[in-house]
Each structure stands twice: as structure tokens, then as C-alpha cells.
XYZ file of C-alpha atoms in Angstrom:
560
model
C 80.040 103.316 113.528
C 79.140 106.700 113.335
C 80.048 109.806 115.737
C 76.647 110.614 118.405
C 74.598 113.934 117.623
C 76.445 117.663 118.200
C 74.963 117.538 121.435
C 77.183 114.677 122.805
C 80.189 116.047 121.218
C 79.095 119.137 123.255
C 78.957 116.768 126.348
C 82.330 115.502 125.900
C 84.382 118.640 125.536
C 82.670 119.528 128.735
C 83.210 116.612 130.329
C 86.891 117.118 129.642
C 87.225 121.084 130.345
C 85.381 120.118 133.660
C 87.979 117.084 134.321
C 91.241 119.243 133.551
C 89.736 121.946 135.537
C 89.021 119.827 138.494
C 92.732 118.344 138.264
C 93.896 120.358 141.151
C 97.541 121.043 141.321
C 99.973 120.483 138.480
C 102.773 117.260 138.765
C 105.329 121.056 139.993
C 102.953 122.091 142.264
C 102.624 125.482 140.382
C 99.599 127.164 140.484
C 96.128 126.090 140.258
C 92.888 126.642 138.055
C 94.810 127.504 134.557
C 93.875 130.733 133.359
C 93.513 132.477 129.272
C 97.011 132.454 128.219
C 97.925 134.960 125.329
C 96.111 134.349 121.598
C 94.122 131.363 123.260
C 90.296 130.706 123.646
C 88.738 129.106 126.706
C 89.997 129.081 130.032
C 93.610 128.268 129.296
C 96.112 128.276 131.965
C 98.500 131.702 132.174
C 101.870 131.573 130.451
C 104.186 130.305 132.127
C 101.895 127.880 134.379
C 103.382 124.153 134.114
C 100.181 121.832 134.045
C 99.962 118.219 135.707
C 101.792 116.863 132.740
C 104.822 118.734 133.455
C 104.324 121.136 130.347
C 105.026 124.647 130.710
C 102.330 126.582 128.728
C 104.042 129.184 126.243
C 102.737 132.996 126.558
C 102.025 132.751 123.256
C 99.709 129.931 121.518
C 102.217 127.108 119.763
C 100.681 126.705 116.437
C 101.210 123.549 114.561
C 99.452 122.694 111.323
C 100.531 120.226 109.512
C 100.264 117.897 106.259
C 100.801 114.641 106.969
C 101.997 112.707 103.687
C 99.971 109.638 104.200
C 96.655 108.972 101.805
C 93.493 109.829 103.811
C 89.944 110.874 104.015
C 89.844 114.318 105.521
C 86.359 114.463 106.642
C 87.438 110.999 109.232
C 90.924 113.024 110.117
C 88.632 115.974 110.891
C 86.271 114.132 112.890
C 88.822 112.140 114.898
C 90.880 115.045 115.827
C 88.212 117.605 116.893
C 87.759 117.115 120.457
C 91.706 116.329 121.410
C 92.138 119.625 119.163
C 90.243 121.697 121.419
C 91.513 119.513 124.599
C 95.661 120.359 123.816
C 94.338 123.523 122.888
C 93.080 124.476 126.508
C 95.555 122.109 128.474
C 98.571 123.034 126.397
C 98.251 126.063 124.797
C 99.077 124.509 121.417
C 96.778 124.567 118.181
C 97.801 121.409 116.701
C 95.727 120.363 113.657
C 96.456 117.779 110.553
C 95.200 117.636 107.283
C 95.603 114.888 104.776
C 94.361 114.204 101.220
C 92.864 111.350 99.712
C 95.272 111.636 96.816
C 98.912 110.478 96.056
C 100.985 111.600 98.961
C 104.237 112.052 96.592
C 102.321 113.929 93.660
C 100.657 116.116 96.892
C 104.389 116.656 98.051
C 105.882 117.536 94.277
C 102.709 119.867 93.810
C 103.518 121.550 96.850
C 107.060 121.813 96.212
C 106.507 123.296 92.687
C 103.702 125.327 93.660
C 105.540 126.644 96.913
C 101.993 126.393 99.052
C 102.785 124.507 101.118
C 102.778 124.422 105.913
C 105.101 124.826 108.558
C 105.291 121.375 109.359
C 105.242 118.177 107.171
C 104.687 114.591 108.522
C 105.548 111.555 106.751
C 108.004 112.293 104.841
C 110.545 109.896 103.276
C 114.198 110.029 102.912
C 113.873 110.743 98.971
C 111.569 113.213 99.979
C 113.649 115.030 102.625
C 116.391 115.135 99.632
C 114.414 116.651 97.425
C 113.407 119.539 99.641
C 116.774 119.829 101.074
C 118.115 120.331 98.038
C 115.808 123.444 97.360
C 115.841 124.573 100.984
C 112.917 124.285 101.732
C 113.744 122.114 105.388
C 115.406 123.404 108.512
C 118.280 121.713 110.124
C 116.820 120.851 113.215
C 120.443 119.982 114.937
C 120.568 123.474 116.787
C 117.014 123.446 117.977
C 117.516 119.960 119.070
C 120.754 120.619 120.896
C 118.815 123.688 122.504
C 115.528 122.668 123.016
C 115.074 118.494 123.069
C 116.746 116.735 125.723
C 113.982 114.900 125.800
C 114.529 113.552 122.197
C 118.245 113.210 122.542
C 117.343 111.042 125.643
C 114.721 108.919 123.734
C 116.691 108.352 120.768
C 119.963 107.428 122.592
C 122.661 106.238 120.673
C 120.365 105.951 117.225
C 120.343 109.456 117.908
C 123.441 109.707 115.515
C 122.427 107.848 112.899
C 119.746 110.708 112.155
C 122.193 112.783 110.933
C 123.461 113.709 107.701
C 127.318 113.535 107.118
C 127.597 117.297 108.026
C 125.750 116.758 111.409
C 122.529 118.039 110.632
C 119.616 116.624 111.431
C 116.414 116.987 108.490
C 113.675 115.378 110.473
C 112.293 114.243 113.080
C 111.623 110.000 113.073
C 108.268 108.835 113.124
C 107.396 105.261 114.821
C 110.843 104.289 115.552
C 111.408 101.177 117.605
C 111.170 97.739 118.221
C 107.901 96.504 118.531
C 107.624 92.776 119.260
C 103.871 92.059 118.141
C 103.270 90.269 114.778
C 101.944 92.732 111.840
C 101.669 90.452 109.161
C 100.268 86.591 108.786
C 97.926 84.397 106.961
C 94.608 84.377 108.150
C 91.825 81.231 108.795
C 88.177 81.452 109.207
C 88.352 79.803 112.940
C 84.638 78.141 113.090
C 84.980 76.883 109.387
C 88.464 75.599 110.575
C 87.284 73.893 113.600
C 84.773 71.721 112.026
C 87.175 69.729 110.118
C 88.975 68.886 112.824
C 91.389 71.531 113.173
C 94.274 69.527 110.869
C 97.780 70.270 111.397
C 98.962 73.490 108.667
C 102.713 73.537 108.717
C 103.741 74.173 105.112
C 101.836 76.073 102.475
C 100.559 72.774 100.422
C 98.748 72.241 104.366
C 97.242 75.447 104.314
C 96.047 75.297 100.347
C 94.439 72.001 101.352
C 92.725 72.942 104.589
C 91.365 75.876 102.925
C 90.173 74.163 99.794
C 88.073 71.449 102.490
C 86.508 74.428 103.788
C 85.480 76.456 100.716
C 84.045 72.958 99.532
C 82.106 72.581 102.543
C 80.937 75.927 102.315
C 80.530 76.809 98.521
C 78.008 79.434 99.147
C 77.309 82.321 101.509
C 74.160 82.730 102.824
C 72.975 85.211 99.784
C 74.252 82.300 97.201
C 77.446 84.310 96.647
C 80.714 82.452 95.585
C 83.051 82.129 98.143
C 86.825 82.318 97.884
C 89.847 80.364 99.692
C 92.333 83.174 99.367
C 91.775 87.055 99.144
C 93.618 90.192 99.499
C 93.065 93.504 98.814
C 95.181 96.845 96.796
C 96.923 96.701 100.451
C 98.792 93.330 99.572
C 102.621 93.445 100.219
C 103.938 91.413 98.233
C 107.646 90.830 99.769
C 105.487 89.786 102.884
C 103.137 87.085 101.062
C 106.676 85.540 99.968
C 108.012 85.227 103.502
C 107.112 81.651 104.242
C 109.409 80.466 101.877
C 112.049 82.183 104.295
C 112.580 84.917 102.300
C 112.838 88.721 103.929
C 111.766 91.480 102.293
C 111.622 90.057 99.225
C 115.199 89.292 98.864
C 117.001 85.543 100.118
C 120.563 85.717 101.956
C 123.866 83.654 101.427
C 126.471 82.858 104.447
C 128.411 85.734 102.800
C 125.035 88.488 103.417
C 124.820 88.838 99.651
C 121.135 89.459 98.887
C 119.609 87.713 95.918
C 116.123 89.636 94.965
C 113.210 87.060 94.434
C 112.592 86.957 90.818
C 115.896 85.520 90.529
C 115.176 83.127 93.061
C 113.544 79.091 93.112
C 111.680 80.229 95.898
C 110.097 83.289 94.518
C 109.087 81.009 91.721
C 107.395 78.321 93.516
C 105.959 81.125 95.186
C 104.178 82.459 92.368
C 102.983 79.087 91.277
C 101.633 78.301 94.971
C 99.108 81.602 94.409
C 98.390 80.848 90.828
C 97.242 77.412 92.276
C 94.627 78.778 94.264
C 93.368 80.697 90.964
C 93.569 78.040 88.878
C 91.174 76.029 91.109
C 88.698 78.911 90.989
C 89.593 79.483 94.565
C 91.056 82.893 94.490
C 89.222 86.322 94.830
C 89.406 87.216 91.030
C 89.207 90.877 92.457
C 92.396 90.276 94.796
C 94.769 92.619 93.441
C 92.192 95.412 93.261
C 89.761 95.282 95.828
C 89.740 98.831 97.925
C 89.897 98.637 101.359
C 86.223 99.060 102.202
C 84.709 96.884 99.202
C 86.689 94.135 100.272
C 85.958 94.503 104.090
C 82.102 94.426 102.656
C 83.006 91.271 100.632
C 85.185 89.628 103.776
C 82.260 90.061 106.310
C 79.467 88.896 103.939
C 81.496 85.542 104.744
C 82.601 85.161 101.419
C 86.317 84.316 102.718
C 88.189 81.561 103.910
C 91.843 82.546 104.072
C 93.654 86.236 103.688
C 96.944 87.126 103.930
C 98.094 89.945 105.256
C 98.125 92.577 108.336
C 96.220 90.787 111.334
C 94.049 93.775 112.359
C 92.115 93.843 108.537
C 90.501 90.331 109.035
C 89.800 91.623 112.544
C 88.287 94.717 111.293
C 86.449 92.936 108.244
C 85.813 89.895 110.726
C 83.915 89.667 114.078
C 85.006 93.151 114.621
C 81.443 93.241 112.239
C 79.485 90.592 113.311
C 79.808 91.497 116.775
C 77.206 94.328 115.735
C 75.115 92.169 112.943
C 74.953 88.856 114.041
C 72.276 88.100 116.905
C 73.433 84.848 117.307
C 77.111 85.712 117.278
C 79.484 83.143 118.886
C 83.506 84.053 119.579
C 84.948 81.425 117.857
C 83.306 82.895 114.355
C 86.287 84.671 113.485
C 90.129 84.968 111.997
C 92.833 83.604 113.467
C 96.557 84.582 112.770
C 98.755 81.315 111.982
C 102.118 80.680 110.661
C 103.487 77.879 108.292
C 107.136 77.576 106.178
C 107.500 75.951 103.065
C 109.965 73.116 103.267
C 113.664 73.888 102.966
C 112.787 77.441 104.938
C 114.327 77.529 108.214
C 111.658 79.799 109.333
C 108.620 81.926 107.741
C 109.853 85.556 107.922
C 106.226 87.631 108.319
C 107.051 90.641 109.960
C 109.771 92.853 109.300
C 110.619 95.511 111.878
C 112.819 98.723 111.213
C 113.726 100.453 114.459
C 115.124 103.258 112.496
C 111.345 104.342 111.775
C 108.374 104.459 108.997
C 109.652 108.544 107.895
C 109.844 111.718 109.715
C 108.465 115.097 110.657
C 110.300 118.167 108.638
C 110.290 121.654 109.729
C 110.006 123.992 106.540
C 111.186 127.148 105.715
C 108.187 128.658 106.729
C 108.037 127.933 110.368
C 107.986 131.322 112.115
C 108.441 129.717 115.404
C 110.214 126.699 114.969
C 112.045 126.611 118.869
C 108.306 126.502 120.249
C 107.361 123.573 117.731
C 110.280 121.671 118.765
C 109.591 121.668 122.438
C 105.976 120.382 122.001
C 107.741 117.301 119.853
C 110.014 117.192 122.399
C 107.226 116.819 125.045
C 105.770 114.440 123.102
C 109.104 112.305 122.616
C 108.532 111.661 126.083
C 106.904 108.581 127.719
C 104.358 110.136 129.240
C 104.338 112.660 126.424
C 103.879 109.700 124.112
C 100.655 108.023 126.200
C 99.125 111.059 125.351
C 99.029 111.421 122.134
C 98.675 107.859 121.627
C 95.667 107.025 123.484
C 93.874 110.574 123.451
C 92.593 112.653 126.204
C 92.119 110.796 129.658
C 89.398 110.807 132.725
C 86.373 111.358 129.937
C 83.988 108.396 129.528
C 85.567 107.373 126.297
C 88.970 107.939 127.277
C 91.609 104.769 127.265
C 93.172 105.795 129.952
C 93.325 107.924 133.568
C 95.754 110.298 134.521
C 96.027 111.537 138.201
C 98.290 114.556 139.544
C 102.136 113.414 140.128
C 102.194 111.121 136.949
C 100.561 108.375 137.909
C 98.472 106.715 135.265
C 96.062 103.286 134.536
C 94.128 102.132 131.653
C 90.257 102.665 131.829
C 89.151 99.473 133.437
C 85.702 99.502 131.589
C 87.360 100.451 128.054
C 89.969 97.573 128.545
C 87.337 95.290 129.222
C 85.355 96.514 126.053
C 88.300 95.908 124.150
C 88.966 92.351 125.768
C 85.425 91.415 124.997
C 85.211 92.485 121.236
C 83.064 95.090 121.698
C 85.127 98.058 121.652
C 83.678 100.895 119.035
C 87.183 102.635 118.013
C 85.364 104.583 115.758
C 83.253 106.211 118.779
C 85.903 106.097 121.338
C 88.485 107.760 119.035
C 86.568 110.455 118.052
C 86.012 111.308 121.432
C 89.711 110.881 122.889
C 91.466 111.870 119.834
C 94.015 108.617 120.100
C 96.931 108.893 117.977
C 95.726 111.713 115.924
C 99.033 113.574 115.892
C 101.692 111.177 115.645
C 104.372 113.510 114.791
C 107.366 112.219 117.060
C 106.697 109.771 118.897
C 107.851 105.584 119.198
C 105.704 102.640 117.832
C 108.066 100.477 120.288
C 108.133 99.733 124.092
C 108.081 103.189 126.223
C 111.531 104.255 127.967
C 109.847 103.724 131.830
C 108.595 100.724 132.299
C 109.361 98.514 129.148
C 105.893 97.183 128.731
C 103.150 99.598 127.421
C 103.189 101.442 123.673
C 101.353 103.955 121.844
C 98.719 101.325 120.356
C 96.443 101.448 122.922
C 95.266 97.702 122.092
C 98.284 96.186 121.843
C 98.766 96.489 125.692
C 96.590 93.996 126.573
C 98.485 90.450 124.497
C 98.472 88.469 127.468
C 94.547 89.507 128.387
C 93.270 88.776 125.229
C 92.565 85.142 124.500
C 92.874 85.672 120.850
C 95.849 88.105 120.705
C 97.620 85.900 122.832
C 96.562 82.839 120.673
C 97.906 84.985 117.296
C 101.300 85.459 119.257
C 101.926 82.245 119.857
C 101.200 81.362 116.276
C 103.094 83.842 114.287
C 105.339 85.351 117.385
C 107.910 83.786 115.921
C 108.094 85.444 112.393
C 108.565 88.775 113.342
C 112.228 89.812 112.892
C 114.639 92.916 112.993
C 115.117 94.080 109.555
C 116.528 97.970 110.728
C 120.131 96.622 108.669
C 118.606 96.115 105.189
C 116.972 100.231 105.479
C 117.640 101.600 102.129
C 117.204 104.794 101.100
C 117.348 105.513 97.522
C 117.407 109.416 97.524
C 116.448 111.266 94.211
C 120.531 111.881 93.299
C 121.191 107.855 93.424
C 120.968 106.567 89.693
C 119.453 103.622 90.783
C 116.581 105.514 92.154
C 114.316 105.555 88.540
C 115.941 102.020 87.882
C 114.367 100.580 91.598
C 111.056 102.264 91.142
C 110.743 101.035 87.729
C 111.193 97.794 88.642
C 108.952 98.181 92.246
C 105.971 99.380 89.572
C 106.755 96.603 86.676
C 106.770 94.298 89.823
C 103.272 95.072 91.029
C 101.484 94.660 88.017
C 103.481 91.687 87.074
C 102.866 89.406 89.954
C 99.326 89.986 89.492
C 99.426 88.948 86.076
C 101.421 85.783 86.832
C 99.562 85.068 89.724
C 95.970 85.043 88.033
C 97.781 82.952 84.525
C 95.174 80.573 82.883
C 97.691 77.633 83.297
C 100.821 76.716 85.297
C 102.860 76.998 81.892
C 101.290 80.314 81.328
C 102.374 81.631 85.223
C 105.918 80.274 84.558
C 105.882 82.035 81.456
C 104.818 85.047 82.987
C 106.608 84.653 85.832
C 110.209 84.320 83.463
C 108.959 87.452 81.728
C 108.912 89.631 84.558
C 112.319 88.586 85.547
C 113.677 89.196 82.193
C 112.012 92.601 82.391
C 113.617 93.966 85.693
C 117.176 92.382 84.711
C 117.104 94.380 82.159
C 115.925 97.408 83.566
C 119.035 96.635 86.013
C 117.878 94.402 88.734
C 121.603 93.236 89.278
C 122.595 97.050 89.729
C 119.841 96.961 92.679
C 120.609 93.624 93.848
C 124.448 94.647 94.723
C 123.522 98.049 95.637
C 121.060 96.478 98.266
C 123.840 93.994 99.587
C 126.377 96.754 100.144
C 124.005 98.789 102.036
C 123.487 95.880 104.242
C 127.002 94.819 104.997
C 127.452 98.768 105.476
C 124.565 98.954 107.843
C 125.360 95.405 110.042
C 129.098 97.506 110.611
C 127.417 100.496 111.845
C 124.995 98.885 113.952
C 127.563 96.201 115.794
């Protein structure tokens, strides 16, 4: 899906200077037609004029460019940012820009650190991270500015508020997609029409699910090109803690009535595990390319119908799925598609898919190169707000792409006709997000249910569950293997010992599994399997293991 010509983009940003300057009065009844505030372009309002989202635009223009810490192509960030760029730009008075690399967020971070060229603002940045630059100051303690100028984020945050801070009260980031979010992320994956025309048998355990899918590769061998096809397949994304949850495992490590946390390798389940994937090799039945596919090879490979079965986040065999032959296939019929189901193995008292940490993915840091970090603060601060958050979640409203509509006072709706593109498959995100600029700057704000009415979140389509025949179907499969796993957070910061020892065994892990997984016999994937246990015991996986349990019995006090 590619953007339209210049002269649409053109048409768009007119579209929405036209819109905001139509709006009328702001929400405070200040003023009217916004006028060129200091150091801005365009027809911005005049300092100190608060627009119809309650913002009061600064005299002089907030500037806010930052490196987000997440892998990604530039030229797509560029592209999807553009227009709400130039819309916050006018309606605001703030330049707010990202930039990302597709390179190795930490070696970009160490480089920058070592280098000292580096932004004002960083997003995505860990815990060990935040250390590290602490240590150096090279962060601001954003305590005072908070205290001063976000009430807004004290408000949002709430109690959790607290547990931001260091043991000297200062506060080193900002948290990014904190919350509880009560939508499925992870799950296995069934080609629906291949699925159907066996009869739609029962698949409660994994043996059910290796069976169904082995009926269906049989019965199609073949793609239409003569290409093998494949009962299982992942891609470099796998999680592998995840692909072990149906044996009731959570996040990779299995509890006792006492909360002591046994890590997997040192499990029976995490064994029988292992075999259950090497199975699917062994039969010739897994994608020999699983544990390397990229992203985009492997969506190529998933909608050439090559694929039975995937495990892993819902929206890739949506995205690789009918979210493709929607455009390609003439004779296209719904039920061609994925659908998100849940199964346990037996013994597991449930299938644990989904963890959720309410605590947040990582934060936004302020560095010692902010010249003015009060004005940054209040735009996150804005944004830390409900309405704040719609924003910059679903992009710039009233335009013909736009997700949603926003009328003077604060009252809001989703686009009727985009919802109803979205409900019917045929939603181009691509398009529509270049054009709104939908979650471009996610800098502050919640993944979880906003403060006012409980309901509605920053993903634009995950507002719609009970709408959507197929997101509702995918809840009521896997809704129950999403869990709260904010008490087992660890942090291991760059000072802990067991920092080196846990990554070792993270990286020895990742290239192990694969290796036992694809073993040319089940005696050769025990083998393996024993191996890599032996390996990360002695590396010190006991020294993790207890480390890991005390930081959970610590954490389940705090959080009574």
C-alpha cells in the first residue's frame, strides 16, 4: 500500500488547515481564527491562545525531536509522521518529530552515549538503559518538572505514580504504554477455510492441534505455484517464553504454592515443550526457515498460502493473512483467513498467552541537553491526558482519512465510514496512517483503557471487539489467556552482577531452542535440549532463578 502522489498529500494538509481553521471557538471560549505564534510557520494561533483541545499555545515554538530506541525503517517513520507533523505544528505550536534507525537500538544508544551526539529527548528506553545514562548524567530528574508542570500525569498515573521513582524520589522517565489492556496479544493461529473443511474437530491440547494441522497440510500439500507448504511457522519475531505458555507456564518460568519460580529448562514442561516443536520438524511439517524468517519474507511466504498454523502475535497472521488477499484475490471469501484459538496441554490449569505489565514497555528520558525541558513536559503532560491520548493515538481528526471527529467542547466519535472500513477488512492502515499520523509519537501516553469513560484506547482498532465478528470470535477463544504479569517486572540494571550472567543465558537460549527444536531425531532434541540446560546452569541459571523469585515476592508486597 503505497502513499497517493504529492498532490494528495498537498490535498490533505489543506483539508486539515481548512478543518482546524473552520473549528470556530476553542473548548475556553478564547479567541478565534489562531494566528502566527512566535518561531512558527503557517497560520498558527497567537501565544497564549488555548485551542479547542484545551492547549494553551506557548509564545515560543515547543521543539521536540526525538530518538526513539525501537528498530525501524526511517523512510516509513518519515512518511507516517509528515502530515500530523505539520498538523501539531499549526494547532499546537509544537515541532515534534522522531527518528529511528534500522539498526540495534542498544548499540545506537551506547554509540550515542560514547560519542555524546546524541537529542533532547529519548523514547524507549529501558531501565538498564536509564542506569547507564544516569550514572553519567546524562538524564534529568523529571520529579520537579513533574511536581510543577504535570498534574495531568500525576492524575493519570495515580498511585503507580510512586513506583516510578527511584529510592531518592526522583523520577528518570517518563512510562511508555502503561496499563492494563484486556485484549489477547499472543495465540496460535489456524488457517479458518482449511480448518472448516475437516469438520472443524475439537483442539483442546497441543497433540489436537499437531493433528488437525497435520490433516490439513496433507490435504493441501501444495500451494497453488507447487510450493511446499508448512503446518507450523514463525518468524525472527518468535517469543519464545510465549510459545511455552500452553503448558501453563508464564513467562517462561513455572510457580510453586510458595511463589518460587522455577525457569523452564529446568522444568518437565519446558521439555515436552521442546519435543512437541521438534515433532512438527521431524514430520517435515515445520518452516525449516522458522527461526530466521524476517518479517516481510515471511509475510510473502504466509500469504502465498504456504501456512497452516503460526504462533504468535494475532495481528501478523492478520497482516500476512486476508489483510492481503482482500487486495489479490478476486474471488476472496471471509472465512479464508486466521483465526486466534487457545488449547493447554494436560496437567496445565490454563494456557498462559498473554502477559500484561501495567508498569509499561520503557520510558521517555529528558537529557542533559534539553534547553527547554518545562515546555517539553507540559506537551507530555497534555498528552497524558485522555483526550490528549486520542490524539496522538488515532492522528489528526475531521480529514477524510482521519479515525476519528472532534467537535468544539470535547465531544468526540469515531469516523463512521473508517470504522466500517475497518469492520469490513478493507481498511488500508498504510494510507490512512500516513494521512492522520496515528500513533506516531507515542511518547507518554497508556496502551490501557482511557481515565473517562473506561472503554476506548489508543489502538484505534481495538475499539471495535464487540463489532468485529472475528475479533470478537479471537476473544472468546484466547480471552482467557491473557493475564497480569506487572509482579514478575525485573529490571536487571547494568550494576546487578547478574546482569551479563541473564543476558548470557537470554542469547545461549535463543540459539539453543532453535537448535533443539529443528534436531534430526527425538534423542538428538533431548540431547540438545539437556545441553542447553547444562549450559545456562552453569553460566548461573540458579543465581537468576532465585534472584527472579525474590523480585516477585518483593513486588506482590508492594503491589497488595
Amino acid at each position: 500500500m503505497k502513499r497517493q502522489a504529492a498532490t494528495l498529500m498537498a490535498i490533505l494538509l489543506s483539508t486539515a488547515l481548512t478543518l482546524s481553521a473552520c473549528s470556530g471557538k476553542n473548548t475556553n471560549n478564547v479567541g478565534s481564527t489562531p494566528q502566527a505564534g512566535e518561531g512558527t510557520p503557517g497560520n498558527t494561533a497567537a501565544a497564549g491562545t488555548v485551542n479547542e483541545f484545551g492547549w494553551e499555545l506557548p509564545a515560543k515554538t515547543t521543539k521536540i525531536h526525538f530518538y526513539q530506541a525501537d528498530q525501524g525503517n526511517p523512510d516509513k517513520i518519515n512518511k507516517k509522521q509528515a502530515a500530523f507533523h505539520t498538523y501539531l505544528l499549526e494547532k499546537f505550536n509544537v515541532d515534534i518529530t522522531r527518528s529511528s534507525l534500522d539498526v540495534d537500538p542498544k548499540e545506537k544508544l551506547n554509540l550515542m552515549l560514547v560519542s555524546g551526539d546524541y537529542p533532547e529527548v529519548i523514547a524507549a528506553m529501558d531501565d538498564s538503559a536509564i542506569s547507564q545514562w544516569k550514572a553519567q548524567g546524562k538524564i534529568m530528574d523529571l520529579a520537579p518538572l513533574v511536581d510543577q508542570y504535570g498534574p495531568n500525569i500525576k492524575k493519570e498515573l495515580g498511585a503507580r505514580y510512586e513506583s516510578y521513582l527511584d529510592e531518592d524520589g526522583k523520577l528518570w522517565g517518563i512510562p511508555r504504554g502503561w496499563g492494563y489492556l484486556p485484549i489477547p496479544d499472543f495465540t496460535a493461529h489456524i488457517r479458518w477455510d482449511w480448518y472448516q473443511e475437516l469438520g472443524a474437530p475439537a483442539i483442546e491440547t497441543p497433540e489436537d492441534y499437531y493433528n488437525v494441522l497435520k490433516q490439513m497440510v496433507a490435504k493441501h500439500p501444495t500451494n497453488a505455484n507447487g510450493e511446499k507448504t508448512y503446518a507450523l511457522s514463525w518468524n525472527s519475531d518468535v517469543n519464545i517464553n510465549n510459545a511455552l505458555g500452553f503448558w501453563g507456564l508464564k513467562d517462561g518460568y513455572k510457580e510453586d504454592a510458595d511463589n518460587n519460580l522455577t525457569h523452564w529448562l529446568n522444568t518437565d514442561e519446558g521439555k515436552q515443550a521442546v519435543l512437541y516443536y521438534n515433532r512438527f520438524f521431524l514430520d517435515g511439517m515445520m518452516d525449516p526457515d522458522a527461526f530466521v524468517n524476517k518479517f516481510d519474507d515471511w509475510r510473502i511466504k504466509f500469504s502465498s498460502e504456504r501456512i497452516a498454523g503460526h504462533i504468535g502475535p494475532w495481528w501478523q497472521s492478520w497482516n500476512a493473512g486476508h489483510e492481503v488477499w482482500l487486495k489479490t484475490d478476486a474471488d476472496y471469501k471471509e472465512d479464508k483467513r486466521y483465526v486466534q484459538i487457545a488449547f493447554k496441554a494436560p496437567g496445565a490449569e490454563k494456557a498462559y498467552l498473554s502477559p500484561k505489565d501495567t508498569h509499561g514497555w520503557n520510558y521517555t528520558v529528558l537529557t542533559d541537553k534539553a534547553q527547554s525541558p518545562e515546555e517539553i513536559i507540559k506537551f507530555l503532560d497534555f498528552m497524558m491526558t485522555p483526550m490528549g491520548t486520542r490524539l496522538l493515538g488515532w492522528g489528526i481528526p475531521n480529514i477524510e482519512d482521519s479515525y476519528w471527529n472532534y467537535e468544539e467542547g470535547g465531544k468526540w466519535s469515531f469516523s463512521e465510514t473508517t470504522k466500517q472500513s475497518l469492520l469490513d477488512g478493507k481498511l488500508d492502515f498504510e494510507k490512512t496512517e500516513a494521512a492522520n499520523g496515528s500513533n506516531s509519537f507515542w511518547l507518554a501516553y497508556p496502551q490501557g483503557l482511557l481515565s473517562d469513560d473506561q472503554k476506548s484506547t489508543a489502538w484505534y482498532d481495538q475499539n471495535f471487539i464487540q463489532d468485529d465478528k472475528w475479533k470478537k470470535l479471537m476473544h472468546e477463544n484466547v480471552g482467557d489467556s491473557i493475564y497480569d504479569s506487572t509482579e514478575r517486572r525485573v529490571s536487571f540494571m547494568n550494576d546487578n552482577p547478574l546482569t551479563i550472567k541473564n543476558q548470557q543465558i537470554e542469547e545461549l537460549i535463543k540459539t539453543g531452542f532453535a537448535k533443539a527444536v529443528m534436531s534430526k531425531s527425538e534423542a538428538e532434541a533431548v540431547k540438545n535440549f539437556d545441553e542447553l540446560r547444562e549450559k545456562a546452569v552453569k553460566i548461573g541459571l540458579a543465581d537468576i532463578e532465585k534472584y527472579r523469585t525474590e523480585q516477585y515476592k518483593k513486588n506482590m508486597a508492594l503491589l497488595k
